[in-house]
Phi, psi and omega in degrees: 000314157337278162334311192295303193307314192311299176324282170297006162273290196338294202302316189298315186290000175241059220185276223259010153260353167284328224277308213280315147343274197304308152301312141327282168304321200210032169054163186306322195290340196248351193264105179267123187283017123336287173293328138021254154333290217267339137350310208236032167071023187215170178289176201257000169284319194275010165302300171306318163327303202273284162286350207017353162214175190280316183308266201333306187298299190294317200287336182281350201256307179291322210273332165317300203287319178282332166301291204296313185330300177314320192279316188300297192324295175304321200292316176276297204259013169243024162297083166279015201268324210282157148303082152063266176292336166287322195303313183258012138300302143315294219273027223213278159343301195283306187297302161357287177313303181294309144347292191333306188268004198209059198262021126262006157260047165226286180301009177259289149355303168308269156033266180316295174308004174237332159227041174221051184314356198279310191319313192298336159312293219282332201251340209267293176295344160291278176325328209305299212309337192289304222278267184288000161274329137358287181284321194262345167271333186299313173301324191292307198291334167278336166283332197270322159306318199280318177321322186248006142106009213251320174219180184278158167274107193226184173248149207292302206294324176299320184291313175311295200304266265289309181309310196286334198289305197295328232233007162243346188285324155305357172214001169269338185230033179293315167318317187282335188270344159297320169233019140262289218276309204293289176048235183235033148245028127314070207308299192215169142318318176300326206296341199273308178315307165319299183312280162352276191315295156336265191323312162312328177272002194262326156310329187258354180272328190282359168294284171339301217058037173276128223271000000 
């Protein structure tokens, strides 16, 4: 029984890391579950199986990618053991790290949403619930901070998009910034990431000002 179980998760994950592969590269519109199947060592029947359409397959791969994103966030800025200021630092740090490893999905995101508007419904309802427990304690928590005097008074969604903006533009524009910006001054591209990732948190705390 064991065995049996192992057996299907190995298939189904090597199903959604070709899938997450296939779509990366070449957007939904371009991703054939053919290729798929044969990526991830399996027929295009147990495909069928598993997911039962390329909608079922995609709509299960964002919905991965936005959940984990969401626990990494939350897990760092929905710490009440933590400061404030260590909270949206990790969370700052974390979302970064993540962008990191998964550095074709904000343009695969983009993408969609530019040339699949239907997708954004599907991407919307996934996010909202992560999205507003998020926002109303961080909000809550910031009104209560600014009240006493420890930081400014902003708004949490301003604060968020501002978070996503820096720490998705080092890779959403990485050609460009490998070849203007980078020049010799520079080692590599990581080293420019390092920096970045540092500048951003020191950018979204002095936006707080927290003393």
């Amino acid at each position: 029984m064991d065995k049996g179980k192992n057996n299907t998760e190995d298939t189904e994950t090597r199903i959604l890391h070709a899938a997450e592969k296939e779509f990366f590269e070449k957007g939904y519109a371009g991703a054939r579950t053919a290729s798929i199947a044969e990526e991830a060592g399996a027929t295009h029947a147990m495909l069928h199986y598993y997911f039962r359409t390329k909608d079922k397959l995609f709509e299960r791969i964002v919905a991965d990618k936005i959940n984990m994103l969401g626990d990494i966030i939350l897990s760092a800025i929905g710490d009440g053991d933590l400061p404030l200021e260590e909270r949206i630092r990790q969370g700052v740090e974390r979302h970064f790290d993540f962008i990191s490893v998964n550095r074709d999905l904000p343009k695969f995101i983009v993408n969609e949403v530019l040339t699949r508007p239907e997708h954004v419904e599907i991407m919307k309802q996934t996010a909202l619930h992560i999205v507003n427990n998020l926002l109303g304690s961080l909000q809550h928590e910031i009104d209560e901070y600014a009240a006493k005097g420890l930081c400014r008074h902003i708004d949490a969604r301003m604060l968020l998009i501002d978070i996503v903006s820096l720490n998705v533009f080092p890779f959403m524009a990485a050609p460009i910034v490998k070849g203007a910006i980078l020049g010799s001054a520079y080692d590599n591209y990581e080293e420019f990431l390092a920096m970045r990732k540092k500048e951003n948190v020191e950018t979204i705390l002095n936006k707080l000002k927290i003393c």
